[in-house]
Amino acid sequence: MMIRGARVRLNGWQQAAVAMGSAIGALMDPRRADLIAALGETTGKPAFERVLERMKKSPEGQAILLDRPRVISARVGHAWDMPANTFGAAYAKFMGSRNFSPDDRPPVRFMETDELAYVAMRAREVHDFWHTLFSLPTNLIGESALKVIEFEQMFLPMCLLSVIGGTARFSEKQRALFFQHYFPWATRAGMQCTDLMCIYYEQHFHEDLDDVRRKWGIVPAPPPPRQ
């Protein structure tokens, strides 16, 4: 499956300008998924190339690159019919409780090859699988903690910039909670789990949630301490 959309070729200066503009815009409004996506693409080519090479060396990664599955409603809707204890049901509950749609991700625009464009899109589309597996909320603290894990997994500059931008917007109480509780956990969790980009998640929807967490070395976020 090709990654369709208005892909744009940029020279070095144009890439730097888009990256800088996206970074400033994303820091001002972290809810702008399009700006965060553009920042990830214009600063992340070397990181995505490394992810691609790792996927080519992994059996499941190879299968993903061959099939090019998309995390869209037409392809993952069966998760809503899975038994309650399964990974698929947990993902469906996560999405449904927040009224999220898998079709809401912005398209890839600034990757040079179709193969890299797919890797960038895959990283974007499996984000909510990771929220589910790590039991992270979608508030600013939860997103920042997941970005720590994503940085350790992919070394995307965008992830580091997102953590810096997110923590800058924390209240003093949120900042203390993040750095004392979530940041140490996320640092350990990102290092000890398997390569998250080399998992064909859709083929594991039917499996028990706790079983796949153990198999992939995933430790869910601990509940915040009682005040």
CSV table of C-alpha atoms in Angstrom, one decimal:
chain,number,residue,atom,x,y,z
A,1,MET,CA,0.0,0.0,0.0
A,2,MET,CA,1.4,3.4,-1.0
A,3,ILE,CA,1.2,6.3,1.4
A,4,ARG,CA,-0.9,8.7,-0.6
A,5,GLY,CA,-1.1,12.4,-0.1
A,6,ALA,CA,0.6,15.6,-1.0
A,7,ARG,CA,4.2,14.7,-0.3
A,8,VAL,CA,6.5,17.7,-0.7
A,9,ARG,CA,10.2,17.7,-1.6
A,10,LEU,CA,12.2,20.3,0.3
A,11,ASN,CA,15.7,21.5,-0.1
A,12,GLY,CA,17.9,22.0,3.0
A,13,TRP,CA,16.9,25.6,3.7
A,14,GLN,CA,13.2,24.9,3.2
A,15,GLN,CA,13.5,21.9,5.5
A,16,ALA,CA,15.1,24.0,8.2
A,17,ALA,CA,12.4,26.7,7.8
A,18,VAL,CA,9.6,24.2,8.1
A,19,ALA,CA,11.2,22.6,11.1
A,20,MET,CA,11.8,25.9,12.9
A,21,GLY,CA,8.3,27.2,12.1
A,22,SER,CA,6.7,23.9,13.2
A,23,ALA,CA,8.8,23.8,16.4
A,24,ILE,CA,7.7,27.4,17.4
A,25,GLY,CA,4.1,26.7,16.5
A,26,ALA,CA,4.0,23.4,18.4
A,27,LEU,CA,5.5,24.9,21.5
A,28,MET,CA,2.8,27.6,21.4
A,29,ASP,CA,0.0,25.1,20.9
A,30,PRO,CA,0.9,21.5,21.7
A,31,ARG,CA,-2.5,20.4,20.4
A,32,ARG,CA,-1.5,21.1,16.8
A,33,ALA,CA,-0.9,17.6,15.6
A,34,ASP,CA,-0.1,18.8,12.1
A,35,LEU,CA,2.8,20.9,13.4
A,36,ILE,CA,4.1,18.2,15.6
A,37,ALA,CA,3.9,15.8,12.6
A,38,ALA,CA,5.8,18.3,10.3
A,39,LEU,CA,8.5,18.7,13.0
A,40,GLY,CA,8.9,15.0,13.4
A,41,GLU,CA,9.3,14.5,9.6
A,42,THR,CA,11.7,17.4,8.9
A,43,THR,CA,14.0,16.6,11.8
A,44,GLY,CA,13.6,12.8,12.0
A,45,LYS,CA,15.0,11.4,8.7
A,46,PRO,CA,18.1,9.8,10.2
A,47,ALA,CA,16.0,8.3,13.1
A,48,PHE,CA,13.4,6.9,10.7
A,49,GLU,CA,16.2,5.4,8.5
A,50,ARG,CA,17.6,3.6,11.6
A,51,VAL,CA,14.1,2.4,12.5
A,52,LEU,CA,13.7,1.1,8.9
A,53,GLU,CA,16.9,-0.9,9.1
A,54,ARG,CA,15.9,-2.4,12.4
A,55,MET,CA,12.5,-3.4,10.9
A,56,LYS,CA,14.3,-5.1,8.0
A,57,LYS,CA,16.2,-7.3,10.4
A,58,SER,CA,13.2,-8.3,12.4
A,59,PRO,CA,10.7,-11.1,11.3
A,60,GLU,CA,7.7,-9.0,12.4
A,61,GLY,CA,9.2,-5.9,11.1
A,62,GLN,CA,9.8,-7.5,7.7
A,63,ALA,CA,6.1,-8.6,7.7
A,64,ILE,CA,5.0,-5.0,8.5
A,65,LEU,CA,7.1,-3.6,5.6
A,66,LEU,CA,5.8,-6.2,3.2
A,67,ASP,CA,2.1,-5.8,4.2
A,68,ARG,CA,2.2,-2.1,5.1
A,69,PRO,CA,-0.9,-2.3,7.3
A,70,ARG,CA,-2.7,0.9,8.1
A,71,VAL,CA,-4.2,1.7,11.5
A,72,ILE,CA,-7.5,3.0,10.2
A,73,SER,CA,-11.1,2.2,11.0
A,74,ALA,CA,-11.6,-0.2,8.1
A,75,ARG,CA,-8.6,-2.3,9.2
A,76,VAL,CA,-8.8,-2.2,13.0
A,77,GLY,CA,-12.6,-2.1,13.6
A,78,HIS,CA,-12.6,-5.7,14.6
A,79,ALA,CA,-10.8,-4.8,17.8
A,80,TRP,CA,-14.2,-3.6,19.1
A,81,ASP,CA,-15.5,-7.2,18.9
A,82,MET,CA,-12.7,-8.8,20.9
A,83,PRO,CA,-13.2,-10.4,24.4
A,84,ALA,CA,-12.7,-8.0,27.3
A,85,ASN,CA,-9.4,-9.4,28.4
A,86,THR,CA,-7.6,-8.9,25.1
A,87,PHE,CA,-5.2,-6.3,23.8
A,88,GLY,CA,-7.7,-5.4,21.0
A,89,ALA,CA,-10.5,-4.8,23.5
A,90,ALA,CA,-8.3,-2.6,25.6
A,91,TYR,CA,-7.3,-0.5,22.6
A,92,ALA,CA,-11.0,-0.2,21.6
A,93,LYS,CA,-11.9,0.9,25.1
A,94,PHE,CA,-9.1,3.5,25.1
A,95,MET,CA,-10.2,4.9,21.8
A,96,GLY,CA,-14.0,4.8,22.5
A,97,SER,CA,-13.8,6.3,25.9
A,98,ARG,CA,-12.1,9.3,24.4
A,99,ASN,CA,-14.2,9.5,21.2
A,100,PHE,CA,-10.9,9.1,19.2
A,101,SER,CA,-10.9,7.8,15.6
A,102,PRO,CA,-7.9,6.0,14.1
A,103,ASP,CA,-8.5,8.0,11.0
A,104,ASP,CA,-7.6,11.3,12.5
A,105,ARG,CA,-3.8,11.1,12.0
A,106,PRO,CA,-2.3,13.8,9.6
A,107,PRO,CA,-0.7,12.5,6.4
A,108,VAL,CA,3.0,12.2,5.9
A,109,ARG,CA,4.2,15.1,3.7
A,110,PHE,CA,8.0,15.6,4.0
A,111,MET,CA,9.6,12.1,3.6
A,112,GLU,CA,11.7,11.6,0.5
A,113,THR,CA,10.9,7.9,-0.2
A,114,ASP,CA,7.7,5.9,0.0
A,115,GLU,CA,9.4,3.4,2.3
A,116,LEU,CA,10.4,6.1,4.8
A,117,ALA,CA,7.0,7.7,4.5
A,118,TYR,CA,5.4,4.4,5.5
A,119,VAL,CA,7.8,4.1,8.6
A,120,ALA,CA,6.9,7.6,9.6
A,121,MET,CA,3.2,6.9,9.2
A,122,ARG,CA,3.5,3.7,11.1
A,123,ALA,CA,5.1,5.4,14.0
A,124,ARG,CA,2.3,7.9,14.0
A,125,GLU,CA,-0.5,5.4,13.7
A,126,VAL,CA,0.7,3.0,16.5
A,127,HIS,CA,0.9,5.8,19.0
A,128,ASP,CA,-2.5,4.9,20.5
A,129,PHE,CA,-1.4,1.2,20.8
A,130,TRP,CA,1.4,2.5,23.0
A,131,HIS,CA,-1.0,4.6,25.2
A,132,THR,CA,-3.0,1.4,25.7
A,133,LEU,CA,-0.1,-0.9,26.5
A,134,PHE,CA,1.6,1.6,28.8
A,135,SER,CA,-1.7,2.7,30.5
A,136,LEU,CA,-0.9,6.3,29.9
A,137,PRO,CA,-3.6,9.0,29.8
A,138,THR,CA,-3.8,11.6,27.0
A,139,ASN,CA,-3.3,14.6,29.2
A,140,LEU,CA,-0.1,16.7,29.0
A,141,ILE,CA,1.7,14.5,31.6
A,142,GLY,CA,0.7,11.3,29.9
A,143,GLU,CA,1.8,12.5,26.4
A,144,SER,CA,5.1,13.8,27.8
A,145,ALA,CA,5.8,10.5,29.5
A,146,LEU,CA,5.1,8.6,26.2
A,147,LYS,CA,7.3,11.0,24.3
A,148,VAL,CA,10.2,9.9,26.7
A,149,ILE,CA,9.6,6.3,25.8
A,150,GLU,CA,9.3,7.2,22.1
A,151,PHE,CA,12.6,9.1,22.2
A,152,GLU,CA,14.4,6.1,23.8
A,153,GLN,CA,12.9,3.8,21.1
A,154,MET,CA,13.5,6.0,18.0
A,155,PHE,CA,15.7,8.9,19.0
A,156,LEU,CA,13.5,11.3,17.2
A,157,PRO,CA,14.4,14.9,18.0
A,158,MET,CA,10.7,15.8,17.9
A,159,CYS,CA,10.1,13.6,21.0
A,160,LEU,CA,12.7,15.4,23.0
A,161,LEU,CA,11.4,18.8,21.9
A,162,SER,CA,7.9,17.8,22.8
A,163,VAL,CA,9.0,16.8,26.3
A,164,ILE,CA,10.7,20.1,26.7
A,165,GLY,CA,7.7,22.0,25.4
A,166,GLY,CA,5.3,20.0,27.4
A,167,THR,CA,7.1,20.3,30.7
A,168,ALA,CA,7.4,24.1,30.2
A,169,ARG,CA,3.7,24.3,30.3
A,170,PHE,CA,3.3,22.3,33.5
A,171,SER,CA,2.2,23.9,36.7
A,172,GLU,CA,4.7,23.5,39.6
A,173,LYS,CA,2.7,20.6,41.0
A,174,GLN,CA,2.5,18.9,37.6
A,175,ARG,CA,6.2,19.4,37.0
A,176,ALA,CA,7.1,17.8,40.4
A,177,LEU,CA,4.7,14.8,39.7
A,178,PHE,CA,6.2,14.3,36.2
A,179,PHE,CA,9.9,14.4,37.2
A,180,GLN,CA,9.5,12.5,40.5
A,181,HIS,CA,7.1,9.9,39.3
A,182,TYR,CA,6.5,9.6,35.5
A,183,PHE,CA,10.0,10.5,34.1
A,184,PRO,CA,12.0,7.8,36.0
A,185,TRP,CA,9.4,5.2,35.1
A,186,ALA,CA,9.3,6.2,31.5
A,187,THR,CA,13.1,6.1,31.2
A,188,ARG,CA,13.2,2.6,32.5
A,189,ALA,CA,10.2,1.5,30.5
A,190,GLY,CA,11.5,2.7,27.2
A,191,MET,CA,14.8,0.9,27.7
A,192,GLN,CA,13.6,-2.4,28.9
A,193,CYS,CA,10.8,-3.1,26.4
A,194,THR,CA,11.2,-4.7,23.0
A,195,ASP,CA,11.6,-2.7,19.8
A,196,LEU,CA,8.1,-1.2,19.6
A,197,MET,CA,8.3,-0.5,15.9
A,198,CYS,CA,8.9,-4.2,15.1
A,199,ILE,CA,5.6,-5.4,16.5
A,200,TYR,CA,2.7,-6.3,14.2
A,201,TYR,CA,0.2,-5.1,16.7
A,202,GLU,CA,-2.9,-6.0,14.6
A,203,GLN,CA,-1.9,-9.7,14.7
A,204,HIS,CA,-2.0,-9.7,18.5
A,205,PHE,CA,-5.4,-8.1,19.1
A,206,HIS,CA,-6.8,-11.5,20.1
A,207,GLU,CA,-4.2,-12.1,22.8
A,208,ASP,CA,-4.5,-11.4,26.5
A,209,LEU,CA,-3.4,-7.9,27.4
A,210,ASP,CA,-1.2,-8.9,30.3
A,211,ASP,CA,0.3,-11.7,28.2
A,212,VAL,CA,1.4,-9.3,25.4
A,213,ARG,CA,2.8,-6.9,28.0
A,214,ARG,CA,4.9,-9.6,29.5
A,215,LYS,CA,6.0,-10.8,26.1
A,216,TRP,CA,7.1,-7.4,25.0
A,217,GLY,CA,8.7,-6.4,28.3
A,218,ILE,CA,6.1,-3.5,28.8
A,219,VAL,CA,5.6,-2.2,32.4
A,220,PRO,CA,2.5,-0.1,32.6
A,221,ALA,CA,2.7,3.3,34.2
A,222,PRO,CA,2.2,3.1,38.0
A,223,PRO,CA,-0.7,5.0,39.5
A,224,PRO,CA,0.3,8.5,40.7
A,225,PRO,CA,1.0,8.7,44.5
A,226,ARG,CA,-1.7,9.8,46.8
A,227,GLN,CA,-1.4,13.3,47.9
